[in-house]
CSV table of C-alpha atoms and ligand atoms in Angstrom, one decimal:
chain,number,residue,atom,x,y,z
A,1,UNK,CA,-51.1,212.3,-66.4
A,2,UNK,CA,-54.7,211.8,-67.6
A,3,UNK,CA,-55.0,210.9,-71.3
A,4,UNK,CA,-57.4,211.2,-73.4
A,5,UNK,CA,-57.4,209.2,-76.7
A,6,UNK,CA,-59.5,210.1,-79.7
A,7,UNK,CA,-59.6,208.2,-83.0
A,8,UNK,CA,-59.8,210.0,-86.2
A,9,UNK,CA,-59.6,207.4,-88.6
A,10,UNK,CA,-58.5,203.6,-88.7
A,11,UNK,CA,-55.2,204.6,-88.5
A,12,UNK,CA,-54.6,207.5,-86.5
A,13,UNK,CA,-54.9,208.3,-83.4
A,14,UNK,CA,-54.4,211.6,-81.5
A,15,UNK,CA,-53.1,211.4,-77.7
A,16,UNK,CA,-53.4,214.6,-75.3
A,17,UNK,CA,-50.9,214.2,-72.6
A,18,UNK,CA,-50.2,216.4,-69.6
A,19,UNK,CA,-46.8,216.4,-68.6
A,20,UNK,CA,-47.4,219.4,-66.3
A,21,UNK,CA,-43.4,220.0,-66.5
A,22,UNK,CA,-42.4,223.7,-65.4
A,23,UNK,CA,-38.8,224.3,-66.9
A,24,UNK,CA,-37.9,227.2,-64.8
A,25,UNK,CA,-39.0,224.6,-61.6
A,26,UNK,CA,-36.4,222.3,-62.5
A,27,UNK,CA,-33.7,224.8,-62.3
A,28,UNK,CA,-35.5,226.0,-58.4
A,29,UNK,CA,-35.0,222.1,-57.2
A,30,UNK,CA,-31.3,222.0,-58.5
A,31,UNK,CA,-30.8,225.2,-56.5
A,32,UNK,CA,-32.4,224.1,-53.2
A,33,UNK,CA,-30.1,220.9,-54.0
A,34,UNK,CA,-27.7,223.1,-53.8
A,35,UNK,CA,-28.3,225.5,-51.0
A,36,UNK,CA,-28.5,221.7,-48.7
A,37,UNK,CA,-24.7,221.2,-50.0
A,38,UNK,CA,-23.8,224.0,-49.2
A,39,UNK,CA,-25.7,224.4,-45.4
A,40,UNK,CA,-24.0,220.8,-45.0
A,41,UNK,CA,-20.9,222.1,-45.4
A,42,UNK,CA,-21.9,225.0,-43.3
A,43,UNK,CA,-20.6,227.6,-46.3
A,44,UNK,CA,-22.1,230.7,-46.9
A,45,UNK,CA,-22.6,231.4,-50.1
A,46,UNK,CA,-23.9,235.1,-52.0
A,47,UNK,CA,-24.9,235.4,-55.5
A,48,UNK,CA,-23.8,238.8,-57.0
A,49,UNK,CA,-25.9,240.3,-60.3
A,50,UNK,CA,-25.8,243.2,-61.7
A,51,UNK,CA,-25.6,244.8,-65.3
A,52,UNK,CA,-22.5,245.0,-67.5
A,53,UNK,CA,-19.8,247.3,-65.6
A,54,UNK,CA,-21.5,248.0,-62.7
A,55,UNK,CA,-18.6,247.4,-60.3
A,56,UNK,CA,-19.5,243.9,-59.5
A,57,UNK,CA,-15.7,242.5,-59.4
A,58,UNK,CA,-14.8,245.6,-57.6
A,59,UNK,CA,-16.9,245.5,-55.0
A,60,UNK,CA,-16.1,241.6,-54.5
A,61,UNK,CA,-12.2,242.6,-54.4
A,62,UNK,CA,-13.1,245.0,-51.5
A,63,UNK,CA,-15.2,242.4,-50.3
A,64,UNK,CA,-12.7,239.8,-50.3
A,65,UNK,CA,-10.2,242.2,-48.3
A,66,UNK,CA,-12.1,243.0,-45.5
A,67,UNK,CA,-13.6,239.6,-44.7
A,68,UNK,CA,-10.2,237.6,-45.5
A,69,UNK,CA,-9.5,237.8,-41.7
A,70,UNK,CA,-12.7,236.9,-41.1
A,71,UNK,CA,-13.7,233.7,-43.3
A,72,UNK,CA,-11.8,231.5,-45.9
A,73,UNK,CA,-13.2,232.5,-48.8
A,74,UNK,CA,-13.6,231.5,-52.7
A,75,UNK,CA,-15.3,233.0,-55.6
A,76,UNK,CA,-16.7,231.5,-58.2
A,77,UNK,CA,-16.4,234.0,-61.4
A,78,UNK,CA,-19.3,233.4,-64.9
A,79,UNK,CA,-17.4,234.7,-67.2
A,80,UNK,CA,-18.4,234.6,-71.0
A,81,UNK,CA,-14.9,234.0,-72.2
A,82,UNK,CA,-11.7,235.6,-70.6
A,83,UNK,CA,-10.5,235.5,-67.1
A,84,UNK,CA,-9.7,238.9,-66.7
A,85,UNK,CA,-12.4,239.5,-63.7
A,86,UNK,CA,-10.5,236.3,-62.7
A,87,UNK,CA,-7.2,237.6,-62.3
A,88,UNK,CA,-8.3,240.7,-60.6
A,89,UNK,CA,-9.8,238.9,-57.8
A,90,UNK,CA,-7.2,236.0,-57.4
A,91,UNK,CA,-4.3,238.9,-56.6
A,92,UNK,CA,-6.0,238.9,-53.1
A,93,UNK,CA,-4.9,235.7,-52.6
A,94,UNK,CA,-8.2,234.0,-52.4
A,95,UNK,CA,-9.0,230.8,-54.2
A,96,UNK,CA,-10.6,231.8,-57.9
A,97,UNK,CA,-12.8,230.1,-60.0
A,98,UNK,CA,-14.0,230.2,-63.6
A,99,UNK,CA,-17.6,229.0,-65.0
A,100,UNK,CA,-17.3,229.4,-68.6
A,101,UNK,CA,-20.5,230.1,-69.7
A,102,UNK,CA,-20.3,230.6,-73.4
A,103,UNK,CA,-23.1,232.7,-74.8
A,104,UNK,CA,-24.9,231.5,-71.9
A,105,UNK,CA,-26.5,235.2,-70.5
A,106,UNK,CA,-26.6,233.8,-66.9
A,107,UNK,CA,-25.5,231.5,-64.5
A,108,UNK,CA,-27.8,228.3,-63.6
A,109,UNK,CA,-27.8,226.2,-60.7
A,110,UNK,CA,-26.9,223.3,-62.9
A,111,UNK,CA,-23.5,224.6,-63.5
A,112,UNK,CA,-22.5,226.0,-60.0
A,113,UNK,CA,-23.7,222.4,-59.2
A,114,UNK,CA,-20.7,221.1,-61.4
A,115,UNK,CA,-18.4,223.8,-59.8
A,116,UNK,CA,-18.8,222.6,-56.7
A,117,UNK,CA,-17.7,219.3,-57.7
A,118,UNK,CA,-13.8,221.6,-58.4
A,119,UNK,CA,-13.8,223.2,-54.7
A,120,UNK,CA,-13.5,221.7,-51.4
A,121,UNK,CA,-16.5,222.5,-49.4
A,122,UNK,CA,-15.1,221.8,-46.1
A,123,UNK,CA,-12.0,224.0,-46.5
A,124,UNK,CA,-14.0,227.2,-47.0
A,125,UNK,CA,-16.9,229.2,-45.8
A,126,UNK,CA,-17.9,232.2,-47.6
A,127,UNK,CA,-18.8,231.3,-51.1
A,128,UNK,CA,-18.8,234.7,-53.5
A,129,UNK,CA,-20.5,234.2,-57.1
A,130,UNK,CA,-20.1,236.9,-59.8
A,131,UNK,CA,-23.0,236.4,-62.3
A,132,UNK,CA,-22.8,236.9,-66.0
A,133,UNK,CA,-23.2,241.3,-66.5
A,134,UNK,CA,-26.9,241.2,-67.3
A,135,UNK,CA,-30.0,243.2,-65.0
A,136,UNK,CA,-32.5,240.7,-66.3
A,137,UNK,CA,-31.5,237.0,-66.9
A,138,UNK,CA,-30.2,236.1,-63.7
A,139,UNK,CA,-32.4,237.0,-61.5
A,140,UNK,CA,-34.5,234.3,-63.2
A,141,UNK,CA,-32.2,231.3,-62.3
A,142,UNK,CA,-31.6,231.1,-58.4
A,143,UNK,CA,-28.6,229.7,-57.6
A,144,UNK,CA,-29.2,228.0,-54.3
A,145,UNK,CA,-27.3,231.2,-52.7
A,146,UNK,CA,-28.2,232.2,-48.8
A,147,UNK,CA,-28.6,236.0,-50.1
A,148,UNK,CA,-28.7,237.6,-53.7
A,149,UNK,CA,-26.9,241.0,-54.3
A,150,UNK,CA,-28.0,243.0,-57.5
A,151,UNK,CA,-25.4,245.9,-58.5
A,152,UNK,CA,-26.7,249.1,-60.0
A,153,UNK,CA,-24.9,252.4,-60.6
A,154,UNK,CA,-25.8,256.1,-61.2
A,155,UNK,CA,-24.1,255.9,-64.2
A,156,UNK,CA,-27.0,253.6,-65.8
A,157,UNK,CA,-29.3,256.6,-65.2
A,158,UNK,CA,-32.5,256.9,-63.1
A,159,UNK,CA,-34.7,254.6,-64.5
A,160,UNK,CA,-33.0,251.4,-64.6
A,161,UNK,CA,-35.1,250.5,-61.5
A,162,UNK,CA,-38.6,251.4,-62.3
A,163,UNK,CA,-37.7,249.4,-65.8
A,164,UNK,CA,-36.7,246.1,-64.4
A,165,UNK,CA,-38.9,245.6,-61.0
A,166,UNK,CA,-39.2,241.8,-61.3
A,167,UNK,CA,-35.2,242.2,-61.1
A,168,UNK,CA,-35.4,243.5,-57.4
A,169,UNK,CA,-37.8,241.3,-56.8
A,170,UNK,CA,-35.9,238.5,-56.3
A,171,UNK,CA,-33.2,240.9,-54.6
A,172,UNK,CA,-32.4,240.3,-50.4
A,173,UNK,CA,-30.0,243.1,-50.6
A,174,UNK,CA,-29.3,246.0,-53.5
A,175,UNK,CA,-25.9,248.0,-54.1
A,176,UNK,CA,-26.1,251.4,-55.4
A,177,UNK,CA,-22.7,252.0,-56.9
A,178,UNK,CA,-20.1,254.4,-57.9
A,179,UNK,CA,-21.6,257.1,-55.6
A,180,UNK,CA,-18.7,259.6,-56.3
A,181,UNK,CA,-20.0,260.0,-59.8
A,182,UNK,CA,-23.9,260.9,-58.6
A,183,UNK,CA,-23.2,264.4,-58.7
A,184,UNK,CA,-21.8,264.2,-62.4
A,185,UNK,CA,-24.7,262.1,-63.4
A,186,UNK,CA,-27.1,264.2,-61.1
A,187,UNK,CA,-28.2,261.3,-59.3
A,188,UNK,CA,-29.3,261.3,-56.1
A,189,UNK,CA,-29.0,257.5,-54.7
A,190,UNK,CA,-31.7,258.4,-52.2
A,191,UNK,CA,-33.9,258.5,-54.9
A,192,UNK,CA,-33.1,255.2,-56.5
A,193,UNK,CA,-33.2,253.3,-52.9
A,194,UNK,CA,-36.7,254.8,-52.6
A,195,UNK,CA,-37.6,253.1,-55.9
A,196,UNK,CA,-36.2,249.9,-54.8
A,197,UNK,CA,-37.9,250.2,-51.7
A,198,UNK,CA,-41.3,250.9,-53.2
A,199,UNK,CA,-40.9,247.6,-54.9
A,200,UNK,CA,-39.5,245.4,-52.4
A,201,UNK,CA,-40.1,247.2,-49.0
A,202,UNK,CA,-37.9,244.5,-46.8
A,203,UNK,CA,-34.8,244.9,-49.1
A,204,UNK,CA,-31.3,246.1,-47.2
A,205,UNK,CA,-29.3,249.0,-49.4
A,206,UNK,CA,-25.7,249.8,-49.8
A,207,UNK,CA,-24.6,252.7,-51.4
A,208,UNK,CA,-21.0,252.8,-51.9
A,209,UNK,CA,-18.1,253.3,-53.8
A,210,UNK,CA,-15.9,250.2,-55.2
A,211,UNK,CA,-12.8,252.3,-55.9
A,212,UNK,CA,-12.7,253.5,-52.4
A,213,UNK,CA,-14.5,250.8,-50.2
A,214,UNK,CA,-16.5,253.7,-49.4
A,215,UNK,CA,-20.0,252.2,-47.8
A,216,UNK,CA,-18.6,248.5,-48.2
A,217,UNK,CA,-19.0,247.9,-44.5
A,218,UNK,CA,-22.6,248.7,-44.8
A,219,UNK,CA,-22.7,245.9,-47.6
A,220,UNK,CA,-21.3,243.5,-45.4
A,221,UNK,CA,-23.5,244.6,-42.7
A,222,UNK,CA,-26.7,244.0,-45.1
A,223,UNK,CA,-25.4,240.6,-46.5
A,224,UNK,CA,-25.3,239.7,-42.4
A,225,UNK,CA,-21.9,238.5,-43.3
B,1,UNK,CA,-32.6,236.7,-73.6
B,2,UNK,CA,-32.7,233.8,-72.6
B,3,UNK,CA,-35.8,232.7,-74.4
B,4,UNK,CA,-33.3,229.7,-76.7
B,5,UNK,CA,-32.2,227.9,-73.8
B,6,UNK,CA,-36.0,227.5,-72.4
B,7,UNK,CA,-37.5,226.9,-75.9
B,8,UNK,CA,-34.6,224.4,-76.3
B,9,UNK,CA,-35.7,222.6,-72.9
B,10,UNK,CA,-39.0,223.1,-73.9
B,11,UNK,CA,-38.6,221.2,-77.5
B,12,UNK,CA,-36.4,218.2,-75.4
B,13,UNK,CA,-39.3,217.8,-73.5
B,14,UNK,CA,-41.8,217.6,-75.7
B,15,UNK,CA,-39.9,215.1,-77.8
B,16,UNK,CA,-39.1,213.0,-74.6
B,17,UNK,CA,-42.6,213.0,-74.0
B,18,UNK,CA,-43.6,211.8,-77.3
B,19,UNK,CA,-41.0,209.1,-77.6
B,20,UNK,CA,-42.9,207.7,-74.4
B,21,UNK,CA,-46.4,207.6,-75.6
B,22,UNK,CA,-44.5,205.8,-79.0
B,23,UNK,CA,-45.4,209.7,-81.2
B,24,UNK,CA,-45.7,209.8,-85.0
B,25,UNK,CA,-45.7,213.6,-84.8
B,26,UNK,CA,-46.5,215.9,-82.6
B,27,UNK,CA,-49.8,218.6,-83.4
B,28,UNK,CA,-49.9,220.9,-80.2
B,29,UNK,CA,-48.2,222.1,-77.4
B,30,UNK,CA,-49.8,223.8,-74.9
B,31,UNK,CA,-47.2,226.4,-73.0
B,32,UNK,CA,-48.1,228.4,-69.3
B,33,UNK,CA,-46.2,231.3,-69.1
B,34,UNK,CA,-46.1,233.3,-66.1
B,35,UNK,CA,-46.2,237.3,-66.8
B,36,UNK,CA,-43.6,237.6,-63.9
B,37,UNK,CA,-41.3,235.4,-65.4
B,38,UNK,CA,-38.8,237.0,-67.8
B,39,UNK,CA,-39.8,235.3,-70.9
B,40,UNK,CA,-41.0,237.1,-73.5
B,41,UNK,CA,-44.1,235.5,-75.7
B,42,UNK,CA,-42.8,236.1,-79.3
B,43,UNK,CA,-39.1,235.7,-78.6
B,44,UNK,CA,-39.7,231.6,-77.2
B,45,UNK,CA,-42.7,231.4,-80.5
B,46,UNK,CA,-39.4,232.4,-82.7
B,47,UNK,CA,-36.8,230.0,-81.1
B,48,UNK,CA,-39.1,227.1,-80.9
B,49,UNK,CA,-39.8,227.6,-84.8
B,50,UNK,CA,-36.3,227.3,-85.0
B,51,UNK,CA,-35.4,224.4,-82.9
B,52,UNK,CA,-38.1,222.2,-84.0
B,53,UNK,CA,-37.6,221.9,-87.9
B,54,UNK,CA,-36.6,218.1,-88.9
B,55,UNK,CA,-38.3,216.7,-85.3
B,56,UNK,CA,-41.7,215.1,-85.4
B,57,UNK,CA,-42.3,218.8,-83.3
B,58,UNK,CA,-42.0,220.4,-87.3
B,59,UNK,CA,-45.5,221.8,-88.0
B,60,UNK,CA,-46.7,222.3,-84.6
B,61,UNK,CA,-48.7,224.2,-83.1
B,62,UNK,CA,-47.2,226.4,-80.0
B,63,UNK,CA,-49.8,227.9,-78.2
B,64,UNK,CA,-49.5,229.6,-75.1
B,65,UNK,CA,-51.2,230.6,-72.5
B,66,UNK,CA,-50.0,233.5,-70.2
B,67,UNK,CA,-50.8,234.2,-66.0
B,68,UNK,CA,-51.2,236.9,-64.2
B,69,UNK,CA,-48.8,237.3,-61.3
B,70,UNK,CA,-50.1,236.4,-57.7
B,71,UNK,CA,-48.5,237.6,-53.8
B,72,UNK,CA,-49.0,236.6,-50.4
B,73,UNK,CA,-48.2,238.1,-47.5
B,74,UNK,CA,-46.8,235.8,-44.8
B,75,UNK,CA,-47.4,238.8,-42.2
B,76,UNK,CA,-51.4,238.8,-42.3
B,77,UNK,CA,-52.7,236.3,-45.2
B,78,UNK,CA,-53.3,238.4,-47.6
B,79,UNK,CA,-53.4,236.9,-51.3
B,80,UNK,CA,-54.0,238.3,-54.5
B,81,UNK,CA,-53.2,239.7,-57.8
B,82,UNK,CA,-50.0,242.0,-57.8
B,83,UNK,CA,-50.6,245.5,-57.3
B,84,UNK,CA,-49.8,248.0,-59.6
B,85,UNK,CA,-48.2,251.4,-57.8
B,86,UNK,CA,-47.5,254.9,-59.2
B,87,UNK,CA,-44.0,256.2,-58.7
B,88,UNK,CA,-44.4,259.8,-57.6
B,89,UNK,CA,-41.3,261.2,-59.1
B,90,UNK,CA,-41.9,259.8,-62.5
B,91,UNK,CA,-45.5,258.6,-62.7
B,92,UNK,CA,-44.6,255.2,-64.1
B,93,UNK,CA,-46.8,252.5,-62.9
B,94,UNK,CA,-44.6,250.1,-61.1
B,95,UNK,CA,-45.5,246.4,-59.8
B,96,UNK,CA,-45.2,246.5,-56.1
B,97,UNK,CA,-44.0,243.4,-53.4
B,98,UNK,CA,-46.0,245.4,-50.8
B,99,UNK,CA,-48.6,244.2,-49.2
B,100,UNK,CA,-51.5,246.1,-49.8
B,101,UNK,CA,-52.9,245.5,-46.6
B,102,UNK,CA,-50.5,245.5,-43.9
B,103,UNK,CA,-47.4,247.3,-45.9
B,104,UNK,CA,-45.4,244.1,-45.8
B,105,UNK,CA,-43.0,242.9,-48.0
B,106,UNK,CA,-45.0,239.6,-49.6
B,107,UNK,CA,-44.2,236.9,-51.7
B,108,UNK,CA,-44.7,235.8,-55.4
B,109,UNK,CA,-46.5,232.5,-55.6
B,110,UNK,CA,-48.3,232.4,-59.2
B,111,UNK,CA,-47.2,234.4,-62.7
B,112,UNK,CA,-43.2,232.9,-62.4
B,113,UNK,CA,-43.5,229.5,-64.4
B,114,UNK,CA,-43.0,227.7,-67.6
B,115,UNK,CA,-45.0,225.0,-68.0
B,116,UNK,CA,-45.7,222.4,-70.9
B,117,UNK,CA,-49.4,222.0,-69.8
B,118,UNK,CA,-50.3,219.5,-72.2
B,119,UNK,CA,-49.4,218.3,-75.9
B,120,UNK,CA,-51.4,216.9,-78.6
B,121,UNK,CA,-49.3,213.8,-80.7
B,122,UNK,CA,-50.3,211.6,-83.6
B,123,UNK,CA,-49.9,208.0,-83.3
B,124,UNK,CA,-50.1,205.2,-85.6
B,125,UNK,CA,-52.4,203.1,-84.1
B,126,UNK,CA,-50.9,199.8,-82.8
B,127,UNK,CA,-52.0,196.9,-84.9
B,128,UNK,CA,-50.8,194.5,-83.3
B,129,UNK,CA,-52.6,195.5,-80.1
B,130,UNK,CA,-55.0,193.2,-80.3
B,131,UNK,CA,-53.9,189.3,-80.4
B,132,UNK,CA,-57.5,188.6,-81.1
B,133,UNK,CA,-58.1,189.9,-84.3
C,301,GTP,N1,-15.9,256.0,-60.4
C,301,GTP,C1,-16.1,254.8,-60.0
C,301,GTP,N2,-15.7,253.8,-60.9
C,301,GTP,C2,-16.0,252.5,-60.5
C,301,GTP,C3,-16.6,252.2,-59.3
C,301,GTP,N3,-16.7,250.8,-59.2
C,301,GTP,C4,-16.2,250.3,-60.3
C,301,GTP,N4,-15.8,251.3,-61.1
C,301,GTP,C5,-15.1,251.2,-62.5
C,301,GTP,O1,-16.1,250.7,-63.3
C,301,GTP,C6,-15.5,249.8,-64.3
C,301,GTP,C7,-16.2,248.4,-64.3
C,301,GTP,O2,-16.0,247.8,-63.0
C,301,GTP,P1,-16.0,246.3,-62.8
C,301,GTP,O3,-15.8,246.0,-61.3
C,301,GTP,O4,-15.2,245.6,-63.7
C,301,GTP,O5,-17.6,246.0,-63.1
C,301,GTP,P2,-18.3,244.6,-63.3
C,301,GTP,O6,-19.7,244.7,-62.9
C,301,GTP,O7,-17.5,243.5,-62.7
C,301,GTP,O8,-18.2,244.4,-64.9
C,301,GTP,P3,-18.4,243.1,-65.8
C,301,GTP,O9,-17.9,241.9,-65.1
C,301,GTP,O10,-17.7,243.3,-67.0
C,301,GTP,O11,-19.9,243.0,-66.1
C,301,GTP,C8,-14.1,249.7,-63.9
C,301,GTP,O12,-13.4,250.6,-64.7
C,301,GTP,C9,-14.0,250.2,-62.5
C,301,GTP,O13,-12.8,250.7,-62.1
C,301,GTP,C10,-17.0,253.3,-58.4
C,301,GTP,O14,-17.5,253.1,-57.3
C,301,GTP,N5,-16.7,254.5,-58.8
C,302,MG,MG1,-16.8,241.7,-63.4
C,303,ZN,ZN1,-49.9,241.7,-45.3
């Protein structure tokens, strides 16, 4: 915080200060704030992404039936304004809850921070987040999740990869969706974990298909869940 | 995208900041982005023109300043710029999270912030500083 004070004229006086404040830092400490809760309460916790309709709430339904035997689980749904994507996943009889995000394009560790204070820690441990449909914004705003998921499918074509690297950056474990539709879209998923790979050697791959639960196992086998 | 919600973060703490040092009006601020951050240059210069009209921020100058993305690799030390790879199948250049020198997977550490590096306010100087005179 060094100043530096120049005086242009009897009255005024110009002032150079250094705050040094990095916005998208303050979001980073709120989600290690977080990801502390969250080890102290020994709950897992996985932050799905992934753009518009890729099969995010589908994969967390089959998600939420396999492990149910396994863990006591909760999601926590971003939803812009409905609670459709809600519904869906509360029919499995797991607990469900909403983070209305407005226009918001992503979720921020500020408001799973409030969420938190609506579910009781100790009586779960596995802690499933659907982000707001978007490729891009999330990724930006850790959540203070163990592992983060990004869903992609065939259907968005065979660049969306190479177009958004900084995306799988930030990516422990990617899920290449609706497989039974690559051979429509001539697709090979091969191709597209390749890509991924090229960017982010260490990342784990899924391929699967939501519908089915085809290659679901594998996901939960890559989330080390 | 979500270039409004950091300008508007931005603009609060700029004004916080100059309600500390007592501001008349604020001249410059000073902005580090990093290029792998998800910001995009002209998208926060257009929100922050926005947000600050009727603030002591109206009329300022936004300047920013941009960084290059920076790895290391916790596998062998390596640190340096980003590299840039070619993807075979479609020849696009593509940034790359591999290590150039051992084929690890590294780590970003420069090129993700946002950072008010410094600002420039106007004060009226304090008369009354000065019991003396
Ligand atoms: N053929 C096929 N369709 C799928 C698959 N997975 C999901 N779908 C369909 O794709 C559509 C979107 O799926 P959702 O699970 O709602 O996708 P989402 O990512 O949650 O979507 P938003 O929350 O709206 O961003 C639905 O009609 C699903 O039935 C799949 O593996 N194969
Ligand atoms: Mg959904
Ligand atoms: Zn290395």
């Amino acid at each position: 915080m060094a100043n530096t004070k120049d005086v242009i004229n009897g009255e005024e006086v110009t002032l150079e200060v250094k705050p040094g404040t990095n916005i998208l830092e303050l979001n980073k400490q709120l989600a290690e704030k977080n990801k502390q809760l969250l080890t102290k309460h020994n709950v897992k916790a996985i932050d799905i992404m992934g753009s518009i309709g890729a099969g995010k709430t589908s994969l967390i339904e089959q998600l939420v039936q396999k492990l149910k035997p396994k863990y006591k689980i909760a999601v926590l749904k971003g939803d812009l304004t409905t609670t459709i994507d809600a519904e869906r996943v509360g029919r499995h009889g797991v607990q469900v809850l909403t983070i209305n995000t407005g226009r918001e394009c992503h979720l921020d560790a500020n408001v799973v921070a409030r969420a938190f204070e609506r579910i009781n820690l100790d009586e779960i441990d596995l802690l499933i987040i659907e982000n707001v449909g978007n490729l891009i914004c999330p990724a930006e705003f850790p959540l203070g999740t163990e592992k983060r998921v990004v869903v992609v499918s065939v259907t968005e074509g065979p660049y969306m990869i190479l177009k958004h690297p900084f995306t799988f950056m930030n990516a422990d474990v990617m899920v290449i969706n609706k497989k039974d539709l690559a051979p429509i879209m001539k697709i090979d998923p091969k191709q597209l974990e390749g890509q991924v790979k090229e960017i982010k050697p260490d990342v784990k791959v899924a391929i699967t298909n939501a519908l089915t639960g085809d290659g679901v196992e594998e996901l939960i086998k890559a989330m080390e869940l | 995208m979500h270039e409004l919600a950091m300008a508007t973060q931005i603009v609060e703490n700029v004004l916080e900041e100059a309600k500390r040092h007592d501001a008349k009006k604020v001249a410059e601020v000073h902005l580090t982005i990093g290029k792998m951050s998800f910001l995009g240059v002209d998208q926060i210069k257009f929100s922050y023109g926005i947000l600050v009209k009727d603030t002591i921020l109206e009329d300022s100058k936004l300047i920013v300043e941009e960084k290059d993305g920076k790895i290391e690799c916790n596998n062998c030390g390596y640190k340096g710029t980003i590299e840039i790879k070619d993807d075979p199948a479609y020849h696009i250049p593509v940034p790359t999270l591999q290590c150039p020198k051992c084929g690890q997977t590294a780590k970003i550490v420069e090129g993700k912030e946002c950072t008010i590096t410094s600002i420039r306010i106007l004060k009226q100087e304090d008369k009354n500083g000065c019991k003396q005179c």
